Amino acid sequence: MQTLYNVLVVLHIISWVVALVSYASVVRRPQITPWIAHGVGAAFVLGIALTGIASASDAVADPNNAKVGVKLLVALVAVGLAHGTRRRPSPNPVAHVVAALIVVNVAIAYLWT
């Protein structure tokens, strides 16, 4: 179970990186690209799976439920904005908000102990 958990953690991090790098590639003329929308969506789903595995398995440490709840809320807003405004024409200022939510989510993950 630990191996599966570690693989999902790597995929979760890669999903956030894909979304953030995709934003960086269109920052001059902001828009929600499919890479941003799908990267945020994949990170959201993988985060839920990671929480489920951590809660159910004795091999993985139990998650901090307050931290998970805050991260879930931030990710849910990012997913909603990314998928809800994906078809708006460029420039789409919501892309900046989604990118900021990605950075906030990553900061929560690493700074909240």
PDB file of C-alpha atoms in Angstrom:
ATOM      1  CA  MET A   1       0.000   0.000   0.000  1.00  0.00           C
ATOM      2  CA  GLN A   2       2.903   2.330   0.725  1.00  0.00           C
ATOM      3  CA  THR A   3       4.180   1.958  -2.851  1.00  0.00           C
ATOM      4  CA  LEU A   4       0.786   2.821  -4.331  1.00  0.00           C
ATOM      5  CA  TYR A   5       0.564   5.824  -2.024  1.00  0.00           C
ATOM      6  CA  ASN A   6       4.022   7.045  -3.071  1.00  0.00           C
ATOM      7  CA  VAL A   7       3.183   6.668  -6.772  1.00  0.00           C
ATOM      8  CA  LEU A   8      -0.030   8.648  -6.294  1.00  0.00           C
ATOM      9  CA  VAL A   9       1.871  11.369  -4.405  1.00  0.00           C
ATOM     10  CA  VAL A  10       4.250  11.743  -7.351  1.00  0.00           C
ATOM     11  CA  LEU A  11       1.340  11.899  -9.810  1.00  0.00           C
ATOM     12  CA  HIS A  12      -0.413  14.450  -7.577  1.00  0.00           C
ATOM     13  CA  ILE A  13       2.660  16.699  -7.552  1.00  0.00           C
ATOM     14  CA  ILE A  14       3.123  16.299 -11.306  1.00  0.00           C
ATOM     15  CA  SER A  15      -0.500  17.346 -11.852  1.00  0.00           C
ATOM     16  CA  TRP A  16       0.029  20.579  -9.921  1.00  0.00           C
ATOM     17  CA  VAL A  17       3.272  21.233 -11.789  1.00  0.00           C
ATOM     18  CA  VAL A  18       1.582  20.678 -15.175  1.00  0.00           C
ATOM     19  CA  ALA A  19      -1.143  23.178 -14.304  1.00  0.00           C
ATOM     20  CA  LEU A  20       1.310  25.786 -13.034  1.00  0.00           C
ATOM     21  CA  VAL A  21       3.744  25.431 -15.955  1.00  0.00           C
ATOM     22  CA  SER A  22       0.830  25.655 -18.383  1.00  0.00           C
ATOM     23  CA  TYR A  23      -0.203  28.905 -16.744  1.00  0.00           C
ATOM     24  CA  ALA A  24       3.366  30.208 -16.956  1.00  0.00           C
ATOM     25  CA  SER A  25       3.345  29.544 -20.696  1.00  0.00           C
ATOM     26  CA  VAL A  26       0.299  31.806 -21.240  1.00  0.00           C
ATOM     27  CA  VAL A  27       0.856  34.415 -18.530  1.00  0.00           C
ATOM     28  CA  ARG A  28       1.268  37.298 -21.011  1.00  0.00           C
ATOM     29  CA  ARG A  29      -2.143  36.618 -22.528  1.00  0.00           C
ATOM     30  CA  PRO A  30      -3.879  34.684 -19.761  1.00  0.00           C
ATOM     31  CA  GLN A  31      -6.313  31.942 -20.584  1.00  0.00           C
ATOM     32  CA  ILE A  32      -7.387  28.647 -19.083  1.00  0.00           C
ATOM     33  CA  THR A  33      -5.778  25.992 -21.242  1.00  0.00           C
ATOM     34  CA  PRO A  34      -6.947  22.376 -21.231  1.00  0.00           C
ATOM     35  CA  TRP A  35      -3.644  21.514 -19.527  1.00  0.00           C
ATOM     36  CA  ILE A  36      -4.472  23.824 -16.628  1.00  0.00           C
ATOM     37  CA  ALA A  37      -8.025  22.534 -16.271  1.00  0.00           C
ATOM     38  CA  HIS A  38      -7.090  18.866 -16.495  1.00  0.00           C
ATOM     39  CA  GLY A  39      -4.010  19.270 -14.305  1.00  0.00           C
ATOM     40  CA  VAL A  40      -6.032  20.879 -11.521  1.00  0.00           C
ATOM     41  CA  GLY A  41      -8.782  18.286 -11.912  1.00  0.00           C
ATOM     42  CA  ALA A  42      -6.331  15.392 -11.772  1.00  0.00           C
ATOM     43  CA  ALA A  43      -4.625  16.844  -8.702  1.00  0.00           C
ATOM     44  CA  PHE A  44      -8.026  17.185  -7.018  1.00  0.00           C
ATOM     45  CA  VAL A  45      -9.016  13.576  -7.705  1.00  0.00           C
ATOM     46  CA  LEU A  46      -5.592  12.257  -6.716  1.00  0.00           C
ATOM     47  CA  GLY A  47      -5.742  14.266  -3.483  1.00  0.00           C
ATOM     48  CA  ILE A  48      -9.033  12.610  -2.588  1.00  0.00           C
ATOM     49  CA  ALA A  49      -7.561   9.180  -3.378  1.00  0.00           C
ATOM     50  CA  LEU A  50      -4.484   9.921  -1.272  1.00  0.00           C
ATOM     51  CA  THR A  51      -6.639  10.963   1.665  1.00  0.00           C
ATOM     52  CA  GLY A  52      -8.707   7.805   1.376  1.00  0.00           C
ATOM     53  CA  ILE A  53      -5.647   5.569   1.265  1.00  0.00           C
ATOM     54  CA  ALA A  54      -4.008   7.375   4.178  1.00  0.00           C
ATOM     55  CA  SER A  55      -7.171   7.122   6.262  1.00  0.00           C
ATOM     56  CA  ALA A  56      -7.801   3.459   5.510  1.00  0.00           C
ATOM     57  CA  SER A  57      -4.275   2.054   5.618  1.00  0.00           C
ATOM     58  CA  ASP A  58      -2.178   1.243   8.644  1.00  0.00           C
ATOM     59  CA  ALA A  59       0.973   1.471   6.514  1.00  0.00           C
ATOM     60  CA  VAL A  60       0.521   5.201   5.855  1.00  0.00           C
ATOM     61  CA  ALA A  61       0.319   7.902   8.532  1.00  0.00           C
ATOM     62  CA  ASP A  62      -3.143   9.316   9.186  1.00  0.00           C
ATOM     63  CA  PRO A  63      -3.755  12.640   7.418  1.00  0.00           C
ATOM     64  CA  ASN A  64      -4.277  15.964   9.183  1.00  0.00           C
ATOM     65  CA  ASN A  65      -8.001  16.366   8.517  1.00  0.00           C
ATOM     66  CA  ALA A  66      -8.033  20.147   8.997  1.00  0.00           C
ATOM     67  CA  LYS A  67      -5.235  20.567   6.458  1.00  0.00           C
ATOM     68  CA  VAL A  68      -6.927  18.175   4.038  1.00  0.00           C
ATOM     69  CA  GLY A  69     -10.206  20.065   4.375  1.00  0.00           C
ATOM     70  CA  VAL A  70      -8.613  23.426   3.617  1.00  0.00           C
ATOM     71  CA  LYS A  71      -6.671  21.997   0.673  1.00  0.00           C
ATOM     72  CA  LEU A  72      -9.826  20.297  -0.618  1.00  0.00           C
ATOM     73  CA  LEU A  73     -11.756  23.559  -0.507  1.00  0.00           C
ATOM     74  CA  VAL A  74      -8.999  25.524  -2.277  1.00  0.00           C
ATOM     75  CA  ALA A  75      -8.632  22.809  -4.923  1.00  0.00           C
ATOM     76  CA  LEU A  76     -12.394  22.588  -5.431  1.00  0.00           C
ATOM     77  CA  VAL A  77     -12.601  26.339  -6.093  1.00  0.00           C
ATOM     78  CA  ALA A  78      -9.649  26.082  -8.513  1.00  0.00           C
ATOM     79  CA  VAL A  79     -11.283  23.174 -10.370  1.00  0.00           C
ATOM     80  CA  GLY A  80     -14.608  24.992 -10.568  1.00  0.00           C
ATOM     81  CA  LEU A  81     -13.054  28.183 -11.885  1.00  0.00           C
ATOM     82  CA  ALA A  82     -10.787  26.351 -14.331  1.00  0.00           C
ATOM     83  CA  HIS A  83     -13.514  24.225 -15.853  1.00  0.00           C
ATOM     84  CA  GLY A  84     -16.228  26.867 -15.614  1.00  0.00           C
ATOM     85  CA  THR A  85     -14.287  29.590 -17.435  1.00  0.00           C
ATOM     86  CA  ARG A  86     -12.221  27.467 -19.807  1.00  0.00           C
ATOM     87  CA  ARG A  87     -14.108  28.606 -22.895  1.00  0.00           C
ATOM     88  CA  ARG A  88     -13.823  32.345 -22.242  1.00  0.00           C
ATOM     89  CA  PRO A  89     -11.785  34.185 -24.850  1.00  0.00           C
ATOM     90  CA  SER A  90      -8.259  35.311 -24.146  1.00  0.00           C
ATOM     91  CA  PRO A  91      -7.342  37.323 -22.097  1.00  0.00           C
ATOM     92  CA  ASN A  92      -9.125  35.559 -19.256  1.00  0.00           C
ATOM     93  CA  PRO A  93      -8.145  37.126 -15.910  1.00  0.00           C
ATOM     94  CA  VAL A  94      -9.567  34.125 -14.038  1.00  0.00           C
ATOM     95  CA  ALA A  95      -6.387  32.292 -15.077  1.00  0.00           C
ATOM     96  CA  HIS A  96      -4.487  34.451 -12.593  1.00  0.00           C
ATOM     97  CA  VAL A  97      -6.895  33.464  -9.822  1.00  0.00           C
ATOM     98  CA  VAL A  98      -6.549  29.765 -10.646  1.00  0.00           C
ATOM     99  CA  ALA A  99      -2.759  30.076 -10.635  1.00  0.00           C
ATOM    100  CA  ALA A 100      -2.873  31.864  -7.281  1.00  0.00           C
ATOM    101  CA  LEU A 101      -5.054  29.079  -5.867  1.00  0.00           C
ATOM    102  CA  ILE A 102      -2.546  26.510  -7.118  1.00  0.00           C
ATOM    103  CA  VAL A 103       0.282  28.345  -5.359  1.00  0.00           C
ATOM    104  CA  VAL A 104      -1.796  28.648  -2.170  1.00  0.00           C
ATOM    105  CA  ASN A 105      -2.573  24.929  -2.246  1.00  0.00           C
ATOM    106  CA  VAL A 106       1.079  24.001  -2.681  1.00  0.00           C
ATOM    107  CA  ALA A 107       2.074  26.431   0.070  1.00  0.00           C
ATOM    108  CA  ILE A 108      -0.454  24.885   2.439  1.00  0.00           C
ATOM    109  CA  ALA A 109       0.894  21.433   1.623  1.00  0.00           C
ATOM    110  CA  TYR A 110       4.467  22.325   2.463  1.00  0.00           C
ATOM    111  CA  LEU A 111       4.138  24.990   5.157  1.00  0.00           C
ATOM    112  CA  TRP A 112       1.345  23.544   7.294  1.00  0.00           C
ATOM    113  CA  THR A 113       2.921  21.049   9.667  1.00  0.00           C
TER     114      THR A 113
END
